[in-house]
mmCIF file of C-alpha atoms in Angstrom:
data_model
loop_
_atom_site.group_PDB
_atom_site.id
_atom_site.type_symbol
_atom_site.label_atom_id
_atom_site.label_comp_id
_atom_site.label_asym_id
_atom_site.label_seq_id
_atom_site.Cartn_x
_atom_site.Cartn_y
_atom_site.Cartn_z
ATOM 1 C CA MET E 1 -89.741 -124.318 -69.702
ATOM 2 C CA SER E 2 -88.999 -123.434 -73.304
ATOM 3 C CA SER E 3 -85.700 -124.586 -74.828
ATOM 4 C CA ARG E 4 -85.756 -121.656 -77.282
ATOM 5 C CA THR E 5 -85.616 -118.771 -74.803
ATOM 6 C CA LEU E 6 -81.869 -118.249 -74.371
ATOM 7 C CA PRO E 7 -81.124 -116.384 -77.644
ATOM 8 C CA LEU E 8 -83.911 -113.857 -76.979
ATOM 9 C CA LEU E 9 -82.759 -113.293 -73.399
ATOM 10 C CA PHE E 10 -79.148 -112.740 -74.463
ATOM 11 C CA ILE E 11 -79.893 -110.424 -77.400
ATOM 12 C CA ASN E 12 -82.363 -108.234 -75.490
ATOM 13 C CA LEU E 13 -80.140 -107.865 -72.424
ATOM 14 C CA GLY E 14 -77.185 -107.173 -74.700
ATOM 15 C CA GLY E 15 -79.161 -104.508 -76.516
ATOM 16 C CA GLU E 16 -80.038 -102.777 -73.242
ATOM 17 C CA MET E 17 -76.372 -102.841 -72.206
ATOM 18 C CA LEU E 18 -75.328 -101.227 -75.488
ATOM 19 C CA TYR E 19 -77.951 -98.488 -75.075
ATOM 20 C CA ILE E 20 -76.555 -97.556 -71.656
ATOM 21 C CA LEU E 21 -72.908 -97.630 -72.712
ATOM 22 C CA ASP E 22 -73.564 -95.608 -75.868
ATOM 23 C CA GLN E 23 -75.453 -92.911 -73.955
ATOM 24 C CA ARG E 24 -72.825 -92.567 -71.249
ATOM 25 C CA LEU E 25 -69.910 -92.444 -73.689
ATOM 26 C CA ARG E 26 -71.644 -89.626 -75.556
ATOM 27 C CA ALA E 27 -72.632 -87.802 -72.368
ATOM 28 C CA GLN E 28 -69.025 -87.815 -71.168
ATOM 29 C CA ASN E 29 -67.769 -86.420 -74.521
ATOM 30 C CA ILE E 30 -65.488 -89.370 -75.166
ATOM 31 C CA PRO E 31 -63.702 -88.960 -78.524
ATOM 32 C CA ALA E 32 -65.774 -90.495 -81.279
ATOM 33 C CA ASP E 33 -63.077 -92.914 -82.413
ATOM 34 C CA LYS E 34 -62.629 -94.376 -78.929
ATOM 35 C CA ALA E 35 -66.362 -94.594 -78.285
ATOM 36 C CA LYS E 36 -66.862 -96.302 -81.636
ATOM 37 C CA LYS E 37 -64.113 -98.812 -80.855
ATOM 38 C CA VAL E 38 -65.755 -99.715 -77.537
ATOM 39 C CA MET E 39 -69.123 -100.309 -79.207
ATOM 40 C CA ASN E 40 -67.676 -102.159 -82.183
ATOM 41 C CA ASP E 41 -65.557 -104.476 -80.057
ATOM 42 C CA ILE E 42 -68.454 -105.381 -77.786
ATOM 43 C CA ILE E 43 -70.847 -105.986 -80.695
ATOM 44 C CA THR E 44 -68.229 -108.067 -82.530
ATOM 45 C CA THR E 45 -67.857 -110.262 -79.470
ATOM 46 C CA MET E 46 -71.594 -110.392 -78.823
ATOM 47 C CA PHE E 47 -72.243 -111.725 -82.339
ATOM 48 C CA ASN E 48 -69.291 -114.096 -82.449
ATOM 49 C CA LYS E 49 -70.248 -116.872 -84.872
ATOM 50 C CA LYS E 50 -69.138 -119.831 -82.741
ATOM 51 C CA PHE E 51 -70.827 -118.454 -79.639
ATOM 52 C CA LEU E 52 -74.108 -117.869 -81.471
ATOM 53 C CA GLU E 53 -74.028 -121.354 -82.969
ATOM 54 C CA GLU E 54 -73.947 -122.708 -79.437
ATOM 55 C CA LEU E 55 -76.468 -120.164 -78.194
ATOM 56 C CA PHE E 56 -79.115 -121.059 -80.791
ATOM 57 C CA LYS E 57 -79.075 -124.764 -79.978
ATOM 58 C CA PRO E 58 -82.266 -125.782 -78.113
ATOM 59 C CA GLN E 59 -81.323 -125.787 -74.430
ATOM 60 C CA GLU E 60 -82.363 -124.615 -71.001
ATOM 61 C CA LEU E 61 -81.483 -121.128 -69.836
ATOM 62 C CA TYR E 62 -78.035 -120.622 -68.356
ATOM 63 C CA SER E 63 -77.968 -120.199 -64.608
ATOM 64 C CA LYS E 64 -78.138 -116.612 -63.360
ATOM 65 C CA LYS E 65 -74.477 -116.767 -62.367
ATOM 66 C CA ALA E 66 -73.356 -118.110 -65.756
ATOM 67 C CA LEU E 67 -75.363 -115.492 -67.655
ATOM 68 C CA ARG E 68 -74.013 -112.722 -65.456
ATOM 69 C CA THR E 69 -70.480 -113.967 -66.135
ATOM 70 C CA VAL E 70 -71.129 -113.833 -69.878
ATOM 71 C CA PHE E 71 -72.140 -110.176 -69.638
ATOM 72 C CA ASP E 72 -69.236 -109.362 -67.314
ATOM 73 C CA ARG E 73 -66.843 -110.603 -69.968
ATOM 74 C CA LEU E 74 -68.817 -109.049 -72.780
ATOM 75 C CA ALA E 75 -68.713 -105.606 -71.139
ATOM 76 C CA HIS E 76 -64.930 -105.921 -70.825
ATOM 77 C CA ALA E 77 -64.352 -107.035 -74.409
ATOM 78 C CA SER E 78 -62.933 -103.644 -75.384
ATOM 79 C CA ILE E 79 -60.651 -100.998 -73.826
ATOM 80 C CA MET E 80 -62.829 -100.362 -70.791
ATOM 81 C CA ARG E 81 -63.089 -101.986 -67.428
ATOM 82 C CA LEU E 82 -65.852 -101.583 -64.830
ATOM 83 C CA ASN E 83 -65.483 -102.356 -61.153
ATOM 84 C CA GLN E 84 -67.794 -104.838 -59.434
ATOM 85 C CA ALA E 85 -70.230 -102.245 -58.075
ATOM 86 C CA SER E 86 -70.568 -100.574 -61.466
ATOM 87 C CA MET E 87 -71.192 -103.853 -63.236
ATOM 88 C CA ASP E 88 -73.806 -104.744 -60.622
ATOM 89 C CA LYS E 89 -75.714 -101.534 -61.300
ATOM 90 C CA LEU E 90 -75.372 -101.857 -65.056
ATOM 91 C CA TYR E 91 -76.693 -105.428 -64.966
ATOM 92 C CA ASP E 92 -79.557 -104.430 -62.655
ATOM 93 C CA LEU E 93 -80.697 -101.772 -65.129
ATOM 94 C CA MET E 94 -80.438 -104.187 -68.048
ATOM 95 C CA THR E 95 -82.496 -106.874 -66.357
ATOM 96 C CA MET E 96 -85.177 -104.595 -64.926
ATOM 97 C CA ALA E 97 -85.660 -102.806 -68.260
ATOM 98 C CA PHE E 98 -86.122 -106.062 -70.157
ATOM 99 C CA LYS E 99 -88.334 -107.504 -67.429
ATOM 100 C CA TYR E 100 -90.585 -104.445 -67.760
ATOM 101 C CA GLN E 101 -90.710 -104.913 -71.540
ATOM 102 C CA VAL E 102 -91.690 -108.572 -71.218
ATOM 103 C CA LEU E 103 -94.440 -107.688 -68.748
ATOM 104 C CA LEU E 104 -95.838 -104.988 -71.049
ATOM 105 C CA CYS E 105 -95.851 -107.042 -74.255
ATOM 106 C CA PRO E 106 -99.468 -107.020 -75.481
ATOM 107 C CA ARG E 107 -99.147 -110.660 -76.593
ATOM 108 C CA PRO E 108 -96.364 -113.262 -76.196
ATOM 109 C CA LYS E 109 -95.341 -113.132 -79.873
ATOM 110 C CA ASP E 110 -94.507 -109.442 -79.492
ATOM 111 C CA ILE E 111 -91.394 -110.462 -77.565
ATOM 112 C CA LEU E 112 -89.907 -111.149 -80.986
ATOM 113 C CA LEU E 113 -90.734 -107.592 -82.097
ATOM 114 C CA VAL E 114 -89.013 -106.289 -78.947
ATOM 115 C CA SER E 115 -85.962 -108.324 -79.957
ATOM 116 C CA PHE E 116 -86.096 -106.901 -83.480
ATOM 117 C CA ASN E 117 -86.185 -103.371 -82.053
ATOM 118 C CA HIS E 118 -82.966 -104.132 -80.176
ATOM 119 C CA MET E 119 -81.437 -105.662 -83.312
ATOM 120 C CA ASP E 120 -82.428 -102.646 -85.431
ATOM 121 C CA ALA E 121 -80.666 -100.342 -82.969
ATOM 122 C CA ILE E 122 -77.569 -102.548 -82.874
ATOM 123 C CA LYS E 123 -77.414 -102.483 -86.676
ATOM 124 C CA ASP E 124 -77.497 -98.703 -86.536
ATOM 125 C CA PHE E 125 -74.517 -98.699 -84.141
ATOM 126 C CA VAL E 126 -72.369 -100.580 -86.704
ATOM 127 C CA LYS E 127 -73.860 -99.304 -89.964
ATOM 128 C CA GLU E 128 -70.482 -97.886 -91.014
ATOM 129 C CA THR E 129 -68.614 -101.134 -90.351
ATOM 130 C CA PRO E 130 -69.665 -103.698 -92.999
ATOM 131 C CA SER E 131 -67.830 -106.663 -91.455
ATOM 132 C CA ILE E 132 -69.659 -106.310 -88.121
ATOM 133 C CA LEU E 133 -72.933 -105.465 -89.853
ATOM 134 C CA SER E 134 -72.783 -108.782 -91.694
ATOM 135 C CA GLN E 135 -72.475 -110.580 -88.337
ATOM 136 C CA VAL E 136 -75.606 -108.837 -87.076
ATOM 137 C CA ASP E 137 -77.494 -109.581 -90.304
ATOM 138 C CA GLU E 138 -76.622 -113.259 -90.011
ATOM 139 C CA THR E 139 -78.065 -113.325 -86.508
ATOM 140 C CA TYR E 140 -81.180 -111.581 -87.824
ATOM 141 C CA LYS E 141 -81.660 -114.412 -90.321
ATOM 142 C CA GLN E 142 -81.271 -117.006 -87.564
ATOM 143 C CA LEU E 143 -83.877 -115.252 -85.426
ATOM 144 C CA ILE E 144 -86.369 -115.113 -88.290
ATOM 145 C CA GLU E 145 -85.745 -118.736 -89.241
ATOM 146 C CA MET E 146 -86.110 -120.033 -85.692
ATOM 147 C CA TYR E 147 -88.922 -117.915 -84.261
ATOM 148 C CA THR E 148 -91.329 -116.775 -86.989
ATOM 149 C CA PRO E 149 -92.737 -120.310 -87.552
ATOM 150 C CA LEU E 150 -93.531 -120.783 -83.835
ATOM 151 C CA SER E 151 -97.136 -120.946 -82.659
ATOM 152 C CA SER E 152 -98.764 -118.610 -80.141
ATOM 153 C CA GLY E 153 -98.569 -121.375 -77.542
ATOM 154 C CA GLU E 154 -94.806 -121.734 -78.007
ATOM 155 C CA PHE E 155 -94.354 -117.974 -77.599
ATOM 156 C CA GLN E 156 -96.447 -118.114 -74.443
ATOM 157 C CA LEU E 157 -94.075 -120.769 -73.089
ATOM 158 C CA ILE E 158 -91.095 -118.531 -73.969
ATOM 159 C CA ARG E 159 -92.701 -115.603 -72.159
ATOM 160 C CA GLN E 160 -93.415 -117.756 -69.126
ATOM 161 C CA THR E 161 -89.797 -118.985 -69.087
ATOM 162 C CA LEU E 162 -88.544 -115.395 -69.134
ATOM 163 C CA LEU E 163 -90.875 -114.374 -66.309
ATOM 164 C CA ILE E 164 -89.697 -117.337 -64.217
ATOM 165 C CA PHE E 165 -86.108 -116.203 -64.796
ATOM 166 C CA PHE E 166 -86.950 -112.643 -63.670
ATOM 167 C CA GLN E 167 -89.420 -113.452 -60.901
ATOM 168 C CA ASP E 168 -86.999 -112.994 -57.992
ATOM 169 C CA MET E 169 -85.505 -109.773 -59.352
ATOM 170 C CA HIS E 170 -87.151 -106.771 -57.683
ATOM 171 C CA ILE E 171 -84.487 -104.075 -57.982
ATOM 172 C CA ARG E 172 -85.988 -100.639 -57.396
ATOM 173 C CA VAL E 173 -85.038 -98.064 -60.039
ATOM 174 C CA SER E 174 -85.650 -94.408 -59.233
ATOM 175 C CA ILE E 175 -87.249 -93.485 -62.556
ATOM 176 C CA PHE E 176 -89.720 -96.355 -62.285
ATOM 177 C CA LEU E 177 -90.534 -95.327 -58.716
ATOM 178 C CA LYS E 178 -90.973 -91.640 -59.570
ATOM 179 C CA ASP E 179 -93.227 -92.423 -62.513
ATOM 180 C CA LYS E 180 -95.249 -94.841 -60.389
ATOM 181 C CA VAL E 181 -94.726 -97.817 -62.648
ATOM 182 C CA GLN E 182 -92.910 -99.607 -59.831
ATOM 183 C CA ASN E 183 -93.950 -100.054 -56.204
ATOM 184 C CA SER E 184 -91.647 -99.523 -53.235
ATOM 185 C CA ASN E 185 -91.124 -103.293 -53.047
ATOM 186 C CA GLY E 186 -89.682 -103.340 -56.567
ATOM 187 C CA ARG E 187 -92.706 -104.871 -58.290
ATOM 188 C CA PHE E 188 -94.085 -103.285 -61.452
ATOM 189 C CA VAL E 189 -97.542 -101.758 -61.823
ATOM 190 C CA LEU E 190 -99.204 -102.996 -65.002
ATOM 191 C CA PRO E 191 -101.400 -100.525 -66.913
ATOM 192 C CA THR E 192 -105.128 -101.034 -67.445
ATOM 193 C CA SER E 193 -105.292 -98.840 -70.519
ATOM 194 C CA GLY E 194 -103.924 -98.536 -74.021
ATOM 195 C CA PRO E 195 -104.325 -100.642 -77.176
ATOM 196 C CA VAL E 196 -105.418 -104.257 -76.844
ATOM 197 C CA PRO E 197 -103.270 -107.010 -78.430
ATOM 198 C CA HIS E 198 -103.413 -107.410 -82.188
ATOM 199 C CA GLY E 199 -106.177 -109.799 -83.212
ATOM 200 C CA THR E 200 -108.338 -109.115 -80.148
ATOM 201 C CA GLN E 201 -111.269 -106.850 -79.382
ATOM 202 C CA ILE E 202 -111.787 -104.316 -76.620
ATOM 203 C CA PRO E 203 -113.144 -106.201 -73.583
ATOM 204 C CA GLY E 204 -116.647 -105.386 -72.407
ATOM 205 C CA LEU E 205 -118.993 -107.582 -74.430
ATOM 206 C CA ILE E 206 -120.207 -111.158 -73.841
ATOM 207 C CA ARG E 207 -122.001 -112.857 -76.714
ATOM 208 C CA MET E 208 -124.087 -116.012 -76.266
ATOM 209 C CA PHE E 209 -124.829 -118.487 -79.046
ATOM 210 C CA SER E 210 -127.345 -121.256 -79.528
ATOM 211 C CA CYS E 211 -126.430 -124.831 -80.381
ATOM 212 C CA SER E 212 -126.865 -123.994 -84.060
ATOM 213 C CA GLY E 213 -124.334 -121.167 -83.812
ATOM 214 C CA GLU E 214 -126.842 -118.349 -83.889
ATOM 215 C CA GLU E 215 -126.164 -115.367 -81.643
ATOM 216 C CA VAL E 216 -129.014 -115.134 -79.139
ATOM 217 C CA LYS E 217 -127.898 -112.651 -76.498
ATOM 218 C CA LYS E 218 -125.407 -109.886 -75.730
ATOM 219 C CA LEU E 219 -124.262 -108.734 -72.324
ATOM 220 C CA GLN E 220 -122.044 -105.758 -71.633
ATOM 221 C CA PHE E 221 -119.816 -105.295 -68.604
ATOM 222 C CA ARG E 222 -117.376 -102.671 -67.340
ATOM 223 C CA ASN E 223 -113.827 -103.680 -68.183
ATOM 224 C CA GLY E 224 -112.206 -101.499 -65.518
ATOM 225 C CA GLY E 225 -109.792 -99.852 -67.932
ATOM 226 C CA ASN E 226 -109.457 -97.400 -70.771
ATOM 227 C CA TYR E 227 -108.672 -99.619 -73.741
ATOM 228 C CA THR E 228 -108.388 -98.697 -77.410
ATOM 229 C CA SER E 229 -108.456 -100.727 -80.593
ATOM 230 C CA ALA E 230 -105.423 -102.808 -81.463
ATOM 231 C CA LEU E 231 -102.584 -101.278 -83.457
ATOM 232 C CA ARG E 232 -101.631 -102.831 -86.773
ATOM 233 C CA GLU E 233 -99.268 -105.778 -86.545
ATOM 234 C CA GLY E 234 -95.568 -105.040 -86.711
ATOM 235 C CA SER E 235 -93.214 -106.486 -89.314
ATOM 236 C CA PHE E 236 -91.491 -109.781 -88.526
ATOM 237 C CA GLU E 237 -89.110 -109.400 -91.484
ATOM 238 C CA MET E 238 -85.542 -108.116 -91.404
ATOM 239 C CA PHE E 239 -86.766 -104.683 -92.480
ATOM 240 C CA GLY E 240 -90.050 -102.991 -91.702
ATOM 241 C CA GLU E 241 -92.023 -101.002 -89.155
ATOM 242 C CA ARG E 242 -92.192 -102.862 -85.829
ATOM 243 C CA VAL E 243 -95.101 -100.682 -84.581
ATOM 244 C CA ILE E 244 -94.443 -101.711 -80.990
ATOM 245 C CA LYS E 245 -91.988 -99.352 -79.271
ATOM 246 C CA LEU E 246 -90.878 -101.651 -76.456
ATOM 247 C CA GLY E 247 -87.167 -102.329 -76.790
ATOM 248 C CA THR E 248 -86.281 -99.079 -78.549
ATOM 249 C CA ASN E 249 -83.444 -96.915 -77.282
ATOM 250 C CA MET E 250 -84.672 -94.824 -74.341
ATOM 251 C CA TYR E 251 -81.283 -93.249 -73.622
ATOM 252 C CA SER E 252 -81.358 -90.139 -75.793
ATOM 253 C CA VAL E 253 -81.285 -87.351 -73.156
ATOM 254 C CA SER E 254 -79.420 -87.163 -69.846
ATOM 255 C CA ARG E 255 -81.681 -88.206 -67.030
ATOM 256 C CA PRO E 256 -80.630 -89.421 -63.580
ATOM 257 C CA VAL E 257 -81.387 -92.925 -62.429
ATOM 258 C CA GLU E 258 -80.497 -94.856 -59.325
ATOM 259 C CA THR E 259 -80.967 -98.445 -58.338
ATOM 260 C CA HIS E 260 -82.089 -99.292 -54.830
ATOM 261 C CA LEU E 261 -82.379 -102.721 -53.302
ATOM 262 C CA SER E 262 -85.764 -103.532 -51.820
ATOM 263 C CA GLY E 263 -85.926 -105.432 -48.551
ATOM 264 C CA THR E 264 -86.019 -108.889 -50.113
ATOM 265 C CA SER E 265 -83.253 -108.029 -52.553
ATOM 266 C CA LYS E 266 -80.658 -106.806 -50.066
ATOM 267 C CA ASN E 267 -79.798 -110.236 -48.782
ATOM 268 C CA SER E 268 -79.538 -111.694 -52.257
ATOM 269 C CA ALA E 269 -77.313 -108.792 -53.295
ATOM 270 C CA GLN E 270 -75.036 -109.406 -50.336
ATOM 271 C CA GLN E 271 -74.911 -113.066 -51.257
ATOM 272 C CA LYS E 272 -74.040 -112.099 -54.811
ATOM 273 C CA SER E 273 -71.145 -109.945 -53.682
ATOM 274 C CA VAL E 274 -69.790 -112.800 -51.569
ATOM 275 C CA ASN E 275 -70.178 -115.416 -54.287
ATOM 276 C CA THR E 276 -68.654 -113.515 -57.197
ATOM 277 C CA THR E 277 -66.202 -116.354 -57.957
ATOM 278 C CA PRO E 278 -67.887 -119.164 -59.891
ATOM 279 C CA ASN E 279 -68.116 -122.400 -57.894
ATOM 280 C CA PRO E 280 -66.073 -125.412 -59.089
ATOM 281 C CA LEU E 281 -69.106 -127.154 -60.575
ATOM 282 C CA ALA E 282 -69.705 -124.210 -62.903
ATOM 283 C CA LYS E 283 -66.041 -123.678 -63.814
ATOM 284 C CA GLU E 284 -66.031 -125.782 -66.970
ATOM 285 C CA GLU E 285 -69.288 -124.259 -68.208
ATOM 286 C CA LEU E 286 -67.951 -120.740 -67.750
ATOM 287 C CA ASN E 287 -64.634 -121.564 -69.403
ATOM 288 C CA MET E 288 -66.522 -123.008 -72.365
ATOM 289 C CA LEU E 289 -68.617 -119.841 -72.622
ATOM 290 C CA ALA E 290 -65.467 -117.715 -72.601
ATOM 291 C CA ARG E 291 -63.946 -119.769 -75.414
ATOM 292 C CA LEU E 292 -67.137 -119.597 -77.452
ATOM 293 C CA MET E 293 -67.267 -115.820 -77.045
ATOM 294 C CA GLY E 294 -63.981 -115.428 -78.873
ATOM 295 C CA GLY E 295 -61.419 -115.933 -76.150
ATOM 296 C CA LEU E 296 -62.452 -113.387 -73.599
ATOM 297 C CA GLU E 297 -59.800 -114.512 -71.130
ATOM 298 C CA VAL E 298 -58.031 -111.240 -71.941
ATOM 299 C CA GLN E 299 -54.760 -110.452 -70.212
ATOM 300 C CA LYS E 300 -54.165 -107.156 -68.421
ATOM 301 C CA THR E 301 -51.010 -105.242 -69.239
ATOM 302 C CA SER E 302 -49.172 -102.569 -67.312
ATOM 303 C CA SER E 303 -49.444 -100.130 -70.229
ATOM 304 C CA VAL E 304 -52.487 -97.890 -70.412
ATOM 305 C CA ASP E 305 -51.372 -95.908 -73.457
ATOM 306 C CA ASN E 306 -54.069 -97.382 -75.677
ATOM 307 C CA GLY E 307 -56.813 -97.011 -73.099
ATOM 308 C CA PHE E 308 -58.668 -94.072 -71.648
ATOM 309 C CA ARG E 309 -60.028 -93.111 -68.285
ATOM 310 C CA VAL E 310 -63.579 -91.800 -67.973
ATOM 311 C CA ASN E 311 -66.231 -91.440 -65.315
ATOM 312 C CA LEU E 312 -68.682 -93.640 -67.192
ATOM 313 C CA PHE E 313 -71.651 -93.125 -64.900
ATOM 314 C CA ALA E 314 -73.144 -89.957 -63.444
ATOM 315 C CA THR E 315 -71.641 -88.397 -60.332
ATOM 316 C CA ASP E 316 -73.738 -87.110 -57.441
ATOM 317 C CA GLU E 317 -73.071 -83.546 -58.568
ATOM 318 C CA GLU E 318 -74.292 -84.337 -62.059
ATOM 319 C CA GLU E 319 -77.498 -85.802 -60.654
ATOM 320 C CA GLU E 320 -78.093 -82.730 -58.511
ATOM 321 C CA THR E 321 -77.683 -80.337 -61.442
ATOM 322 C CA SER E 322 -79.617 -82.393 -63.965
ATOM 323 C CA GLU E 323 -82.908 -81.136 -65.302
ATOM 324 C CA PRO E 324 -86.040 -82.108 -63.383
ATOM 325 C CA MET E 325 -87.586 -85.488 -63.968
ATOM 326 C CA GLN E 326 -90.230 -85.784 -66.612
ATOM 327 C CA SER E 327 -93.017 -88.215 -65.896
ATOM 328 C CA TRP E 328 -92.847 -91.524 -67.702
ATOM 329 C CA PRO E 329 -96.094 -92.834 -69.118
ATOM 330 C CA ARG E 330 -97.421 -96.022 -67.649
ATOM 331 C CA SER E 331 -97.154 -97.824 -70.979
ATOM 332 C CA TRP E 332 -94.190 -97.695 -73.339
ATOM 333 C CA GLU E 333 -96.418 -98.849 -76.173
ATOM 334 C CA THR E 334 -98.489 -95.661 -76.149
ATOM 335 C CA SER E 335 -95.726 -93.186 -75.433
ATOM 336 C CA GLN E 336 -93.512 -92.844 -78.498
ATOM 337 C CA LYS E 337 -93.823 -89.051 -78.617
ATOM 338 C CA ARG E 338 -92.528 -88.741 -75.059
ATOM 339 C CA VAL E 339 -90.128 -91.672 -75.013
ATOM 340 C CA LYS E 340 -87.410 -89.839 -76.921
ATOM 341 C CA SER E 341 -87.203 -87.197 -74.224
ATOM 342 C CA CYS E 342 -86.979 -89.702 -71.370
ATOM 343 C CA VAL E 343 -83.825 -91.555 -70.411
ATOM 344 C CA HIS E 344 -82.130 -93.203 -67.486
ATOM 345 C CA GLN E 345 -78.718 -92.136 -66.370
ATOM 346 C CA VAL E 346 -76.904 -94.677 -64.278
ATOM 347 C CA PRO E 347 -75.126 -93.873 -61.021
ATOM 348 C CA ALA E 348 -71.556 -93.164 -60.126
ATOM 349 C CA VAL E 349 -68.551 -95.410 -60.651
ATOM 350 C CA LYS E 350 -64.935 -94.731 -59.872
ATOM 351 C CA GLY E 351 -63.937 -94.936 -63.494
ATOM 352 C CA MET E 352 -62.553 -97.065 -66.271
ATOM 353 C CA THR E 353 -59.055 -98.372 -66.859
ATOM 354 C CA SER E 354 -57.343 -99.995 -69.780
ATOM 355 C CA TRP E 355 -58.517 -103.428 -70.826
ATOM 356 C CA LEU E 356 -56.404 -104.898 -73.658
#
């Protein structure tokens, strides 16, 4: 297990959450000032200096319950409030999207480029708010300082740690099922086509060498796929072309999405709904996380004057009248031209109430 995985897990899941919230606020025609306040408040809390100082310390991953609690409180850091079912579906979409991205990374080091894609998008959300932008830039510098010197082996350990964290999560998402990138049991179908990882060659050739290092024989074999040459390497600096498109914002056009629990996930979901209150052994850890995240033990008030009510997620009627599904490609890496026209739209929730 890598002790450097937690910051990447938090930032990428947080980025996916912001994508979903931003798309739904725009789709519901929420006034720009209120939508901007929601996004700014969440990003401010997400990049709280004290919390990030703790987050970047070498450590094991938080438990699934502790991490879920962090995102529960993060999602409620502004004037909105989601009920339990809505938060469950939001978190399912966040985790399954990032799991898919980790699985599709051509090489372990590209997980950092996925993280930079999320960071680039977050910077764009707050580009007109210099104080918050400086928080994001500071986190950027920490990411570059911590991760760019790591070896390929250390990135492989990070990737393996992430996959261990996600291995029991098999939530079925309708868009993945319709585009045949996910099986009915919730497991993803990995592509056997597209560009090979940077620094590698297209498989299909075996070369044999003598003891003196002279090439003596070549053998060709069928690789079973449709591979192309590697793309150029993306930029690992604060600014630059990432090349890889995993982790970019997919939520640009309304598109229905639903989460379904596969057979093995139903029981765990029922357990989750029963055990929503942290157990006593985790109480101190969760309280510490709340303090580090800027005092998220926010008090409800009876006044809702400063809040707003909105049906954040799509209703059944909206799903029925939405435009037909467009097929997703099997690989995000090779689909930039189509990715901007494809988006998930999360399912219905009763609404939002004031959270002050």
